Amino acid sequence: MILIPLLELLSYIAFSFVAGHLVFRFVRKEEAAIRTPRSDVLAAAASAALVTSGPVINLVSLHGAQDGYGQALGQVLFQFTAGRVWIGIFILAITVWVLLYFDKLPVLTLLLFLGMLFLHVYGGHTERDLMGAFAYFIHVSAAVFWVGVLIHVCFYAPKYFSWESFLKWFTPFAILLVITVTASGIVVMLFAMDIRDYGNALMLTYGQMLFVKHIVFIPVLVFAVINGFLAKKAQRDPGFRPINWIRAQAVLLAIVFICTAILNTSAPPDNIKSALSNEGSALIFGSIFPKVTAESVATWHLSGLGVVCFIGFGLFLASIVYFFKKRAAASFALAAAFAASGLLYTAIMTSLQF
């Protein structure tokens, strides 16, 4: 069902939008802050209450065919953990919406927003223990605040925005979030799967999306490093506008969000044989390795094509920094990021044997 991963993606966007707005409410320098139209922020807060209903819709669709959808909805909302959690999200979303409408109590609004986010993470992954859910909450929180700031900058930065003042606080903020996203992501992965099964997990949609997420995140890290140079460049040149470089980074992070939404609604790789029996292999994996079965075991064997692709990956990754130094258009760097990610994917997939 494509609706469930789509709702998951929309929930990340809605949470990111509200998170970015909350961050800018705490920015003290007026010239480095962004005033997003209140109607847009309120729409994002309201939509968060709706698009987080994916787990509820999924359960209702499973039970409704037998018991009737009306009865199934009542059962899911009041008897299932996912349903009760969504009611909590809905109540918190209304409260956050009211606080945003009156533009009052920013600290309380932030705390309630984090409560919404935690409930969404926990409600969509009730099979995880509390520690696993908390690790994923940290991971998602860091991501939505990072992406949220970028969204507001990309779409609402005024013509006379002070990039120097903005980058002065955003660069260390982004570095902290990058470290948090990376560290918590490793913890979440260790909770979700045995790291020794990473190769075998590539048979599944979950494993493929996790892999694509990882390889796209590598160029994201390069762009994050460039943020530091953007700050210095803006300090030297007050007329410098790094908006296109920030947009390029936002595009890559959007792909990371898409992968996350799909893998979060796919069978986890804790039991690969069972997941293969229930869902089958990932579409792209099945086209590359049509003879793979649940009994297959992945082994690594670096191929000649893999070596070439690894070299190409390194060159294109380095070219991102080269384009920045040569003051080329950010679109060239973004194209290089896509090429690097594609080459790394090809290098790994051609070096797998089953």
PDB file of N, CA and C in Angstrom, residues 202-204 208 280-292 345 349:
ATOM      1  N   LEU A 202      20.142  -6.679   2.082  1.00  0.00           N
ATOM      2  CA  LEU A 202      19.964  -5.996   0.797  1.00  0.00           C
ATOM      3  C   LEU A 202      18.953  -6.708  -0.092  1.00  0.00           C
ATOM      4  N   MET A 203      18.602  -7.955   0.246  1.00  0.00           N
ATOM      5  CA  MET A 203      17.561  -8.647  -0.499  1.00  0.00           C
ATOM      6  C   MET A 203      16.201  -7.975  -0.292  1.00  0.00           C
ATOM      7  N   LEU A 204      16.026  -7.340   0.873  1.00  0.00           N
ATOM      8  CA  LEU A 204      14.736  -6.787   1.270  1.00  0.00           C
ATOM      9  C   LEU A 204      14.608  -5.319   0.886  1.00  0.00           C
ATOM     10  N   GLN A 208      17.497  -2.391   1.127  1.00  0.00           N
ATOM     11  CA  GLN A 208      17.823  -1.534  -0.008  1.00  0.00           C
ATOM     12  C   GLN A 208      17.667  -0.060   0.343  1.00  0.00           C
ATOM     13  N   GLY A 280       8.683 -10.858  -0.226  1.00  0.00           N
ATOM     14  CA  GLY A 280       9.505 -11.087  -1.404  1.00  0.00           C
ATOM     15  C   GLY A 280      10.717 -10.172  -1.389  1.00  0.00           C
ATOM     16  N   SER A 281      11.581 -10.340  -2.364  1.00  0.00           N
ATOM     17  CA  SER A 281      12.784  -9.512  -2.419  1.00  0.00           C
ATOM     18  C   SER A 281      12.452  -8.124  -2.956  1.00  0.00           C
ATOM     19  N   ALA A 282      13.353  -7.179  -2.701  1.00  0.00           N
ATOM     20  CA  ALA A 282      13.189  -5.822  -3.217  1.00  0.00           C
ATOM     21  C   ALA A 282      13.161  -5.858  -4.738  1.00  0.00           C
ATOM     22  N   LEU A 283      12.381  -4.968  -5.338  1.00  0.00           N
ATOM     23  CA  LEU A 283      12.166  -4.982  -6.784  1.00  0.00           C
ATOM     24  C   LEU A 283      13.480  -4.894  -7.548  1.00  0.00           C
ATOM     25  N   ILE A 284      14.315  -3.907  -7.210  1.00  0.00           N
ATOM     26  CA  ILE A 284      15.563  -3.725  -7.944  1.00  0.00           C
ATOM     27  C   ILE A 284      16.525  -4.866  -7.670  1.00  0.00           C
ATOM     28  N   PHE A 285      16.487  -5.417  -6.451  1.00  0.00           N
ATOM     29  CA  PHE A 285      17.379  -6.532  -6.123  1.00  0.00           C
ATOM     30  C   PHE A 285      16.991  -7.773  -6.912  1.00  0.00           C
ATOM     31  N   GLY A 286      15.691  -8.027  -6.991  1.00  0.00           N
ATOM     32  CA  GLY A 286      15.236  -9.198  -7.739  1.00  0.00           C
ATOM     33  C   GLY A 286      15.589  -9.134  -9.210  1.00  0.00           C
ATOM     34  N   SER A 287      15.657  -7.918  -9.764  1.00  0.00           N
ATOM     35  CA  SER A 287      16.024  -7.791 -11.171  1.00  0.00           C
ATOM     36  C   SER A 287      17.520  -8.011 -11.392  1.00  0.00           C
ATOM     37  N   ILE A 288      18.329  -7.738 -10.361  1.00  0.00           N
ATOM     38  CA  ILE A 288      19.782  -7.942 -10.477  1.00  0.00           C
ATOM     39  C   ILE A 288      20.159  -9.377 -10.136  1.00  0.00           C
ATOM     40  N   PHE A 289      19.515  -9.939  -9.111  1.00  0.00           N
ATOM     41  CA  PHE A 289      19.797 -11.307  -8.672  1.00  0.00           C
ATOM     42  C   PHE A 289      18.494 -12.115  -8.696  1.00  0.00           C
ATOM     43  N   PRO A 290      18.053 -12.532  -9.874  1.00  0.00           N
ATOM     44  CA  PRO A 290      16.742 -13.209  -9.982  1.00  0.00           C
ATOM     45  C   PRO A 290      16.695 -14.584  -9.329  1.00  0.00           C
ATOM     46  N   LYS A 291      17.851 -15.224  -9.103  1.00  0.00           N
ATOM     47  CA  LYS A 291      17.859 -16.596  -8.590  1.00  0.00           C
ATOM     48  C   LYS A 291      18.048 -16.664  -7.079  1.00  0.00           C
ATOM     49  N   VAL A 292      18.056 -15.527  -6.415  1.00  0.00           N
ATOM     50  CA  VAL A 292      18.263 -15.515  -4.969  1.00  0.00           C
ATOM     51  C   VAL A 292      17.039 -16.063  -4.257  1.00  0.00           C
ATOM     52  N   TYR A 345      26.666   2.753  -5.163  1.00  0.00           N
ATOM     53  CA  TYR A 345      25.648   1.705  -5.190  1.00  0.00           C
ATOM     54  C   TYR A 345      26.055   0.593  -6.153  1.00  0.00           C
ATOM     55  N   MET A 349      26.855  -3.344  -5.203  1.00  0.00           N
ATOM     56  CA  MET A 349      25.970  -4.367  -5.738  1.00  0.00           C
ATOM     57  C   MET A 349      26.687  -5.314  -6.699  1.00  0.00           C
TER      58      MET A 349
END
